[in-house]
PDB file of C-alpha atoms in Angstrom:
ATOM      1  CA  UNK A   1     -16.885  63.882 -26.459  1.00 48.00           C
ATOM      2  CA  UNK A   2     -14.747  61.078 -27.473  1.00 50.00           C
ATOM      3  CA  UNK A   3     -11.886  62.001 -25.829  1.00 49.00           C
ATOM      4  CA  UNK A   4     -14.062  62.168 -22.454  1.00 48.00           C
ATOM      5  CA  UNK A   5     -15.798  58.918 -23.000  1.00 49.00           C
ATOM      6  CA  UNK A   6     -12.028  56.502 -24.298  1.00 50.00           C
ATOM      7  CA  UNK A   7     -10.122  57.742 -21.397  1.00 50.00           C
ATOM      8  CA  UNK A   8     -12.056  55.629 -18.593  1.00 49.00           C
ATOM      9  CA  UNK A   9     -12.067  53.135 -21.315  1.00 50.00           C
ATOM     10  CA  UNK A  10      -8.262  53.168 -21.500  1.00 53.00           C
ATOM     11  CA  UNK A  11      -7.899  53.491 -17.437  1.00 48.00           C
ATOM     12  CA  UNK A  12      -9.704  50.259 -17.245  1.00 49.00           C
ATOM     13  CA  UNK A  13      -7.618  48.258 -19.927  1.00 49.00           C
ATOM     14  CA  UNK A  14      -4.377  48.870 -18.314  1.00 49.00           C
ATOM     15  CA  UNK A  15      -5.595  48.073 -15.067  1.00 49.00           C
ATOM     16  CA  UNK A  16      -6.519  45.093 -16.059  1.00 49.00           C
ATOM     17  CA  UNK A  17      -3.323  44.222 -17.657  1.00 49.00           C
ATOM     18  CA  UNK A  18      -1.719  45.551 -14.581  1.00 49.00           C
ATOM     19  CA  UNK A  19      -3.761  43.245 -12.559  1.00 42.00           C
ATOM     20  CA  UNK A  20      -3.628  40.402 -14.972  1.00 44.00           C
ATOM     21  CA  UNK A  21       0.299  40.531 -14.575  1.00 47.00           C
ATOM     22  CA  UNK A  22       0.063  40.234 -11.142  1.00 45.00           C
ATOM     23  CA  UNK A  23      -1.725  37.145 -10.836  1.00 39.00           C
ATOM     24  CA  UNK A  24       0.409  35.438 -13.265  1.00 42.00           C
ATOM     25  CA  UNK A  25       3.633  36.084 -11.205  1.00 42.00           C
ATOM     26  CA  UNK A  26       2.148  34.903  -8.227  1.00 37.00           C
ATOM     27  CA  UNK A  27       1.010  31.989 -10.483  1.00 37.00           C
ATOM     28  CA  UNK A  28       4.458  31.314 -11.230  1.00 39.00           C
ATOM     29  CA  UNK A  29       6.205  31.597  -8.049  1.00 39.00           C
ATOM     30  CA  UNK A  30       4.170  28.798  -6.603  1.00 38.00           C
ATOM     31  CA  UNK A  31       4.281  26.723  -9.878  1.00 40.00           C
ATOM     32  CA  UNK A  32       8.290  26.677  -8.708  1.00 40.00           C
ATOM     33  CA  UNK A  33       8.937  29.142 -11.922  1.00 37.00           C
ATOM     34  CA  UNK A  34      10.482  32.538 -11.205  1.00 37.00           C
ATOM     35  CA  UNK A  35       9.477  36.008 -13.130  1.00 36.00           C
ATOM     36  CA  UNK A  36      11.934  37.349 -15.353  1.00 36.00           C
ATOM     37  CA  UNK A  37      14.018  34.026 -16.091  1.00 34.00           C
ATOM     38  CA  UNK A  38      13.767  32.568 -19.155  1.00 35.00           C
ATOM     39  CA  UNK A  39      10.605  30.199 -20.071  1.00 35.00           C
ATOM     40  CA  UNK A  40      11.521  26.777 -18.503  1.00 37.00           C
ATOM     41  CA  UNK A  41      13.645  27.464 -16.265  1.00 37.00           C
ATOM     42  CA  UNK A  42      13.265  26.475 -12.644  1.00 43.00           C
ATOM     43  CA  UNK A  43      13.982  29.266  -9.874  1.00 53.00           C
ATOM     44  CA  UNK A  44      16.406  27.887  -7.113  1.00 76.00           C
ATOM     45  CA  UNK A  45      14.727  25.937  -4.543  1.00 84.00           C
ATOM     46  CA  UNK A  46      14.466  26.877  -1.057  1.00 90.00           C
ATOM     47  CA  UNK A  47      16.288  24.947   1.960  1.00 91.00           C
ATOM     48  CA  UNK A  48      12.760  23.110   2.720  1.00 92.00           C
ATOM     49  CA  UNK A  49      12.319  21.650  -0.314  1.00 91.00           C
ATOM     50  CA  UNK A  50      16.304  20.668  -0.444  1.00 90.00           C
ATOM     51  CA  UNK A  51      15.468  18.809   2.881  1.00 90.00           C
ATOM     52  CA  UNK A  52      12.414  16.873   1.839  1.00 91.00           C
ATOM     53  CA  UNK A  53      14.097  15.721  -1.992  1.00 88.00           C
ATOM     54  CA  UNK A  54      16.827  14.609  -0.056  1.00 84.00           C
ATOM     55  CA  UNK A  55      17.503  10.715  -0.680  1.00 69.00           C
ATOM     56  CA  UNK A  56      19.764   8.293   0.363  1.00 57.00           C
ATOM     57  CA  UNK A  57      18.632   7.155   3.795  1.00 53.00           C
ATOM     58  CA  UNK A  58      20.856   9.016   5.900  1.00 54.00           C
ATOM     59  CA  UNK A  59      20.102  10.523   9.106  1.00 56.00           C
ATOM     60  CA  UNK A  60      17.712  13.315   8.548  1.00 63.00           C
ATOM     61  CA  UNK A  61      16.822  12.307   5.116  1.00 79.00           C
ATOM     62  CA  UNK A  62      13.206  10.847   4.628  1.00 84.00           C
ATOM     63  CA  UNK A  63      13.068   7.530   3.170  1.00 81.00           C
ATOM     64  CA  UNK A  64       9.833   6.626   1.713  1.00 87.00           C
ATOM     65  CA  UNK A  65       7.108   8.967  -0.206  1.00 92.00           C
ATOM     66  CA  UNK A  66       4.371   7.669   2.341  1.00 94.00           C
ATOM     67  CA  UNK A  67       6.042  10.085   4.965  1.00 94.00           C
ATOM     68  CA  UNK A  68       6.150  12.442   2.387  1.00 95.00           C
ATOM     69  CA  UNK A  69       2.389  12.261   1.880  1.00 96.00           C
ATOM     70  CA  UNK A  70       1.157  12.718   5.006  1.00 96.00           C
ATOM     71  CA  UNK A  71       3.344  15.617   5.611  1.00 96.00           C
ATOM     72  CA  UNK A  72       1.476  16.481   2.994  1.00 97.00           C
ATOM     73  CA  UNK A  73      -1.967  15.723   4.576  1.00 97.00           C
ATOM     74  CA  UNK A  74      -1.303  17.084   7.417  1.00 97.00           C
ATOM     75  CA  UNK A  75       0.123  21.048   6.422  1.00 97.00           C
ATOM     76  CA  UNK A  76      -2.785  20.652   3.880  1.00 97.00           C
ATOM     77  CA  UNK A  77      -5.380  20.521   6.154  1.00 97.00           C
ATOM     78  CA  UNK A  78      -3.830  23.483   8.650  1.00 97.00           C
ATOM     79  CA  UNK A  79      -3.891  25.593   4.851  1.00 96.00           C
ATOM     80  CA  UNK A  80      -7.570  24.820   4.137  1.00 96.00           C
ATOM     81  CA  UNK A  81      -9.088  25.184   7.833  1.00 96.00           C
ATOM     82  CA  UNK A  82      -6.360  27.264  10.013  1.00 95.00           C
ATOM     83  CA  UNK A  83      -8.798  27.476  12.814  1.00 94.00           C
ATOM     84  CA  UNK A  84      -9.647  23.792  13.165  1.00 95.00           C
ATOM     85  CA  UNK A  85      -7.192  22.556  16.578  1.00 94.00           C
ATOM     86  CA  UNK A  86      -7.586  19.407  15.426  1.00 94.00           C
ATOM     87  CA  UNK A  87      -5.807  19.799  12.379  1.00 96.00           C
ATOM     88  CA  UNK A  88      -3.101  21.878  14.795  1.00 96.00           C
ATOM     89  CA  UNK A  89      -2.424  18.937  17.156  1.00 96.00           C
ATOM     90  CA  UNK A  90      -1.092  15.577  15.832  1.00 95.00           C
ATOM     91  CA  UNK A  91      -0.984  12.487  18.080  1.00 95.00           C
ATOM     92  CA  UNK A  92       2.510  11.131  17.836  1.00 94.00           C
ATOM     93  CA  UNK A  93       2.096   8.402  19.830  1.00 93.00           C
ATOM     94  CA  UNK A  94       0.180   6.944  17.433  1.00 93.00           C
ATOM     95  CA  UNK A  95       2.051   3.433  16.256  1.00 93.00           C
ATOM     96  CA  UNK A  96       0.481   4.387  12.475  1.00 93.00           C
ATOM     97  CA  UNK A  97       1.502   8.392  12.906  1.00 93.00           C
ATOM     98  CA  UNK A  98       4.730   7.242  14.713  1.00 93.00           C
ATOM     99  CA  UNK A  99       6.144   4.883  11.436  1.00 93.00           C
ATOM    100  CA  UNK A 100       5.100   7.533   9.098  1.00 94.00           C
ATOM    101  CA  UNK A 101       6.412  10.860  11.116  1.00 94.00           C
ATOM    102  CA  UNK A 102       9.269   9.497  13.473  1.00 92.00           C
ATOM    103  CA  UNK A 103      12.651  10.616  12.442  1.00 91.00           C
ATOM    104  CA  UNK A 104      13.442  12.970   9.332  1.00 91.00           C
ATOM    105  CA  UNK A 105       9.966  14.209   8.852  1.00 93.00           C
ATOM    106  CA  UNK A 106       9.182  15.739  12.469  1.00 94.00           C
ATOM    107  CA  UNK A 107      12.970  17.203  12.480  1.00 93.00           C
ATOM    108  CA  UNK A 108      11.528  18.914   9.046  1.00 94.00           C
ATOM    109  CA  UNK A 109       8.241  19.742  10.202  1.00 95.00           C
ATOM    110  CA  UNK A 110       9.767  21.749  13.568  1.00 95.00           C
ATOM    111  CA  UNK A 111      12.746  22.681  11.829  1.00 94.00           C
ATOM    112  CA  UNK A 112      10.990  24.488   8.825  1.00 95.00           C
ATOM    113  CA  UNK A 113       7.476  24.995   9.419  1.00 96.00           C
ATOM    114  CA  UNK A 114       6.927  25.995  12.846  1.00 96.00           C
ATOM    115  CA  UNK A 115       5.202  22.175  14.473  1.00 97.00           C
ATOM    116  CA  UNK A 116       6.972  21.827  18.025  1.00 97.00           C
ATOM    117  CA  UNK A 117       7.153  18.473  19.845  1.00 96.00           C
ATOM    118  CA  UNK A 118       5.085  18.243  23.304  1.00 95.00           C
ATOM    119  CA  UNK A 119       4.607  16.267  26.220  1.00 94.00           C
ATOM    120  CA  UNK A 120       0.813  15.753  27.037  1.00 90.00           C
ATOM    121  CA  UNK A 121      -0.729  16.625  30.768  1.00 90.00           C
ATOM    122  CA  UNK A 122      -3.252  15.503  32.559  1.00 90.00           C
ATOM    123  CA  UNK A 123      -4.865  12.334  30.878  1.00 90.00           C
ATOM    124  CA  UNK A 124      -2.561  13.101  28.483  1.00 91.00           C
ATOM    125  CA  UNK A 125       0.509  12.572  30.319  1.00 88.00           C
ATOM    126  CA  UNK A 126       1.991   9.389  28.793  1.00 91.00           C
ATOM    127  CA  UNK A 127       1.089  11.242  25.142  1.00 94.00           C
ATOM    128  CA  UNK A 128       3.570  12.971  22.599  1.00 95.00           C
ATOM    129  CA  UNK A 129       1.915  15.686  20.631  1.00 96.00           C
ATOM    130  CA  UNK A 130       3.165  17.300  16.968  1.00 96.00           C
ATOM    131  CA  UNK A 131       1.399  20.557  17.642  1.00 96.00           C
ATOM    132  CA  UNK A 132       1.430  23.965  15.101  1.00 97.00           C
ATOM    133  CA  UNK A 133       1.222  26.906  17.608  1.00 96.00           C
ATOM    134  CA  UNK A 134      -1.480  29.449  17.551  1.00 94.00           C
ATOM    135  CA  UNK A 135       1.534  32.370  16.017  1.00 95.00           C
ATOM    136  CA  UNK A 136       2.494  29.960  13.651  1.00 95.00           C
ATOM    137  CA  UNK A 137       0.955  29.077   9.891  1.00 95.00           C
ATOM    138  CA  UNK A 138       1.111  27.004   6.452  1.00 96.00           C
ATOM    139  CA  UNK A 139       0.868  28.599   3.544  1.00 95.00           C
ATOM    140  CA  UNK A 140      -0.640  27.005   0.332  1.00 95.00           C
ATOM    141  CA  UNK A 141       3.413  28.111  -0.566  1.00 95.00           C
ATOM    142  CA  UNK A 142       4.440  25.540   1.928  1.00 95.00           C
ATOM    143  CA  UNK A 143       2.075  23.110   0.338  1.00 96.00           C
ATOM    144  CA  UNK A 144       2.978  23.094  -3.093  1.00 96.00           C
ATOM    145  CA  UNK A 145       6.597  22.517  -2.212  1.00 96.00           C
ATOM    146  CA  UNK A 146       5.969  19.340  -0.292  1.00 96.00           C
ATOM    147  CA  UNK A 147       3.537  18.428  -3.148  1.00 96.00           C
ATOM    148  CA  UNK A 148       6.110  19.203  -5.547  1.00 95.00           C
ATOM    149  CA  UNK A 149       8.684  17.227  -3.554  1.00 94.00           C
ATOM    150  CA  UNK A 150       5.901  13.891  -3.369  1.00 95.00           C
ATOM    151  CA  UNK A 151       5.816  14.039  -7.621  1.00 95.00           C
ATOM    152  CA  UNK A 152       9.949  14.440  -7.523  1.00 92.00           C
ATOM    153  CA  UNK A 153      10.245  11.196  -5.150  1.00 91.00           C
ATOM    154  CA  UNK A 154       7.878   9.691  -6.965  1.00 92.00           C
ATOM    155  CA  UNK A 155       9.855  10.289 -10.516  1.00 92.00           C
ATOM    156  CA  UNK A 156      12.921   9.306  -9.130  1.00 89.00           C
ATOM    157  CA  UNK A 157      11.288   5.977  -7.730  1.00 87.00           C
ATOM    158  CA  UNK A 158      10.431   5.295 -10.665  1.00 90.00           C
ATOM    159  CA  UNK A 159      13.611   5.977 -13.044  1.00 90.00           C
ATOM    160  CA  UNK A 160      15.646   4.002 -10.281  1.00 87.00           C
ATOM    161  CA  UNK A 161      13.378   0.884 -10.810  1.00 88.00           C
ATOM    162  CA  UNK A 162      13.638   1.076 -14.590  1.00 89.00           C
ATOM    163  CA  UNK A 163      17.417   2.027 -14.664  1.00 89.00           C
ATOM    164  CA  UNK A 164      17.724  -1.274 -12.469  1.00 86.00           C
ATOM    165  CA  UNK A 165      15.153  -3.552 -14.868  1.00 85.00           C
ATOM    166  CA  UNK A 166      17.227  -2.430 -17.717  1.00 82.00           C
ATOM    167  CA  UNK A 167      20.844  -3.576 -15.837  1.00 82.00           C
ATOM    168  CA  UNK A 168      18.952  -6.855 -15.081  1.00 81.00           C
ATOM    169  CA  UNK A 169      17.875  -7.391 -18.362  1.00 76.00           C
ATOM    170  CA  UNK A 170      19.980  -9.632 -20.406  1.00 77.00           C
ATOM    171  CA  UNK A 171      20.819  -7.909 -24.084  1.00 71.00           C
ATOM    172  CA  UNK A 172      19.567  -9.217 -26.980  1.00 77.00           C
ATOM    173  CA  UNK A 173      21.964 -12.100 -28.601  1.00 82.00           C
ATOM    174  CA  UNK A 174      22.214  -9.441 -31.906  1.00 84.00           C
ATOM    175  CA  UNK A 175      22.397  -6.761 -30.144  1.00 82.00           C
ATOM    176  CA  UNK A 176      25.376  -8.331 -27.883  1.00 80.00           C
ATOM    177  CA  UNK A 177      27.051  -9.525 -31.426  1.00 84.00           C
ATOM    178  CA  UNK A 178      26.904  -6.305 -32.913  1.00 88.00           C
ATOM    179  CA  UNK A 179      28.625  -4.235 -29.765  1.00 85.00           C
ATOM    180  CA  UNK A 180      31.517  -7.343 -29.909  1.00 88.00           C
ATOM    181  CA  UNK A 181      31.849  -6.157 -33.349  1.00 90.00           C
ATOM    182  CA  UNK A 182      32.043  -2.668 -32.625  1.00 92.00           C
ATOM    183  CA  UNK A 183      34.202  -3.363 -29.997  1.00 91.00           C
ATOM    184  CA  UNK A 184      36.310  -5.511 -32.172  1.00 91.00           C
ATOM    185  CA  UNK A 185      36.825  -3.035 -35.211  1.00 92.00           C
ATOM    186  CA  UNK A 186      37.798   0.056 -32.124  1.00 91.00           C
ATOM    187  CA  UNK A 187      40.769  -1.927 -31.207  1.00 90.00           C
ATOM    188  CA  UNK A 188      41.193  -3.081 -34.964  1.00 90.00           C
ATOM    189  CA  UNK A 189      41.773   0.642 -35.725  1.00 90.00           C
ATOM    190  CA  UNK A 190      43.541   1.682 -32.447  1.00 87.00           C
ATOM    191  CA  UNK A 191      46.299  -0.675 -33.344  1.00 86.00           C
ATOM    192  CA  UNK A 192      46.577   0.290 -37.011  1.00 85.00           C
ATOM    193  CA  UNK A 193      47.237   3.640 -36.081  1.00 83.00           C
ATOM    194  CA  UNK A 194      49.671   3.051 -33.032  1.00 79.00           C
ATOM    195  CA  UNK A 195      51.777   1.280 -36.094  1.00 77.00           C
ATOM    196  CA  UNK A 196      51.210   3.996 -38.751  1.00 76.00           C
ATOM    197  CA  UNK A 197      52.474   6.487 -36.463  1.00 71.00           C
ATOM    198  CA  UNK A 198      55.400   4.556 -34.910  1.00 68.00           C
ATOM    199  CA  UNK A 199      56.712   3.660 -38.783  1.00 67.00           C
ATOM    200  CA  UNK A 200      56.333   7.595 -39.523  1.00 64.00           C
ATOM    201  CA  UNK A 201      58.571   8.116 -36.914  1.00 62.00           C
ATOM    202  CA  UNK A 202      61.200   5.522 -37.324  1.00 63.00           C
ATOM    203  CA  UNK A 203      61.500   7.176 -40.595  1.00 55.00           C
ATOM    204  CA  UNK A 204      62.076  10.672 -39.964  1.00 57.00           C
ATOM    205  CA  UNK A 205      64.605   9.782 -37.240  1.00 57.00           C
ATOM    206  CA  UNK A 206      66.589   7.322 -39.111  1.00 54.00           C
ATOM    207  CA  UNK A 207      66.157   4.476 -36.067  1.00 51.00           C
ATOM    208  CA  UNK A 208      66.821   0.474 -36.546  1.00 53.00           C
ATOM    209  CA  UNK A 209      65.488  -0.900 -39.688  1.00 51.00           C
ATOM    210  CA  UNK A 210      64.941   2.255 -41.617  1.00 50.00           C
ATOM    211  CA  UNK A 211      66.484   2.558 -44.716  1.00 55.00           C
ATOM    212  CA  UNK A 212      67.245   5.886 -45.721  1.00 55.00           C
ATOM    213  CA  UNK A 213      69.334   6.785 -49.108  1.00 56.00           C
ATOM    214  CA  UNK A 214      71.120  10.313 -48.826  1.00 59.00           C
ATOM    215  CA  UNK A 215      72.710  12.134 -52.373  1.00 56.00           C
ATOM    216  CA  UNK A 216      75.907  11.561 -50.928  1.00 58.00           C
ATOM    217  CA  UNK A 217      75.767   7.262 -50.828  1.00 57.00           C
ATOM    218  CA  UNK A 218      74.911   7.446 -54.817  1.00 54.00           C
ATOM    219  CA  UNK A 219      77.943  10.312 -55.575  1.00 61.00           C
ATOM    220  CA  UNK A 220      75.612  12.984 -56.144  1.00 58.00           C
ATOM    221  CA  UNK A 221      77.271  16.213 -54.932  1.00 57.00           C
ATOM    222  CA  UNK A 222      80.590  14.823 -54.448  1.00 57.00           C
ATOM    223  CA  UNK A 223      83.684  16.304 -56.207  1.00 56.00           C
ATOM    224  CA  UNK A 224      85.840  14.356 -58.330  1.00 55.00           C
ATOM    225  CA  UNK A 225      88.917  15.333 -56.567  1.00 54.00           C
ATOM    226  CA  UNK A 226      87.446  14.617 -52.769  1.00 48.00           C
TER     227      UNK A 226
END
């Protein structure tokens, strides 16, 4: 009887553990982690979210987090309602969509994720369209990296304005004292040792100014009869 009624029991705990693992790999795939490295460690990010950390203003580079955002906004909404054509179909032409998406961000969009560029017809004809075709989807994947890529922009932002507060700062007056001193006493001890070491070596090669006394200028060793 109890061996009938603990093996269901048992079937059902490892399943759970079975399932429970499962969940948290997926967990930490999209949380940028990958299974089986060690805790911490980041797994090696793909080429889209190389493109959108790229800085430095260069062609195809993006260069300001608001573009970053509502590349954001926009693959968000095609995750949450992949039916809705409105979410599919972004007006480029648009002076406010234009500043934000001209450039680096569309190149990303089409190059990674699948939006094409499109001339509008009809009514539409003088009209530019970012459109997401029907075969073509975002992923909540796809989302979390250019999430993930907003907070790293953001960071960086950040640490570049305080790095460049702290270089415009002018150092406290004991502070600036204390490095001269340091300074001071480094080259204070360089040049005692450049002269320690050259007199240890004008010694053992006998060189101008040394005065070295061998046996022989005192007559030790020498013979009477020499």
């Amino acid at each position: 009887t109890n061996k009938s009624t603990s093996a269901p029991h048992s079937f059902h705990f490892y399943s759970s553990l079975i399932y429970i693992s499962r969940i948290l790999s997926v967990s930490m795939v999209y949380a940028g982690y990958a299974p089986g490295t060690s805790s911490g460690a980041y797994a090696e990010i793909s080429d889209l979210s190389k493109a959108l950390r790229s800085t430095g203003g260069s062609p195809g580079m993006i260069s300001n987090v608001a573009s970053l955002e509502t590349m954001l906004k926009i693959c968000s909404n095609v995750a949450k309602a992949p039916l809705e054509l409105k979410f599919r179909r972004i007006r480029l032409t648009n002076p406010k969509v234009a500043a934000l998406l001209d450039g680096a961000p569309t190149q990303i969009l089409t190059t990674f994720l699948g939006w094409t560029v499109e001339a509008g017809t009809g009514e539409e004809t003088n009209e530019t369209f970012l459109t997401l075709p029907a075969d073509k989807q975002i992923n909540q994947g796809n989302v979390r990296e250019i999430f993930d890529a907003v907070e790293f922009r953001k960071k960086k932002a950040a640490d570049d304005a305080r790095a460049a507060a702290a270089r415009k700062k002018p150092m406290d007056p004991e502070k600036a004292k204390m490095m001269a001193q340091l300074e001071a006493d480094r080259k204070e001890r360089a040049t005692r040792e450049a002269v320690t070491k050259d007199s240890k070596n004008q010694w053992h090669k006998g060189g101008d100014g040394a005065q070295i006394t061998r046996a022989a200028d005192v007559g030790i060793g020498c013979s009477k009869g020499g």
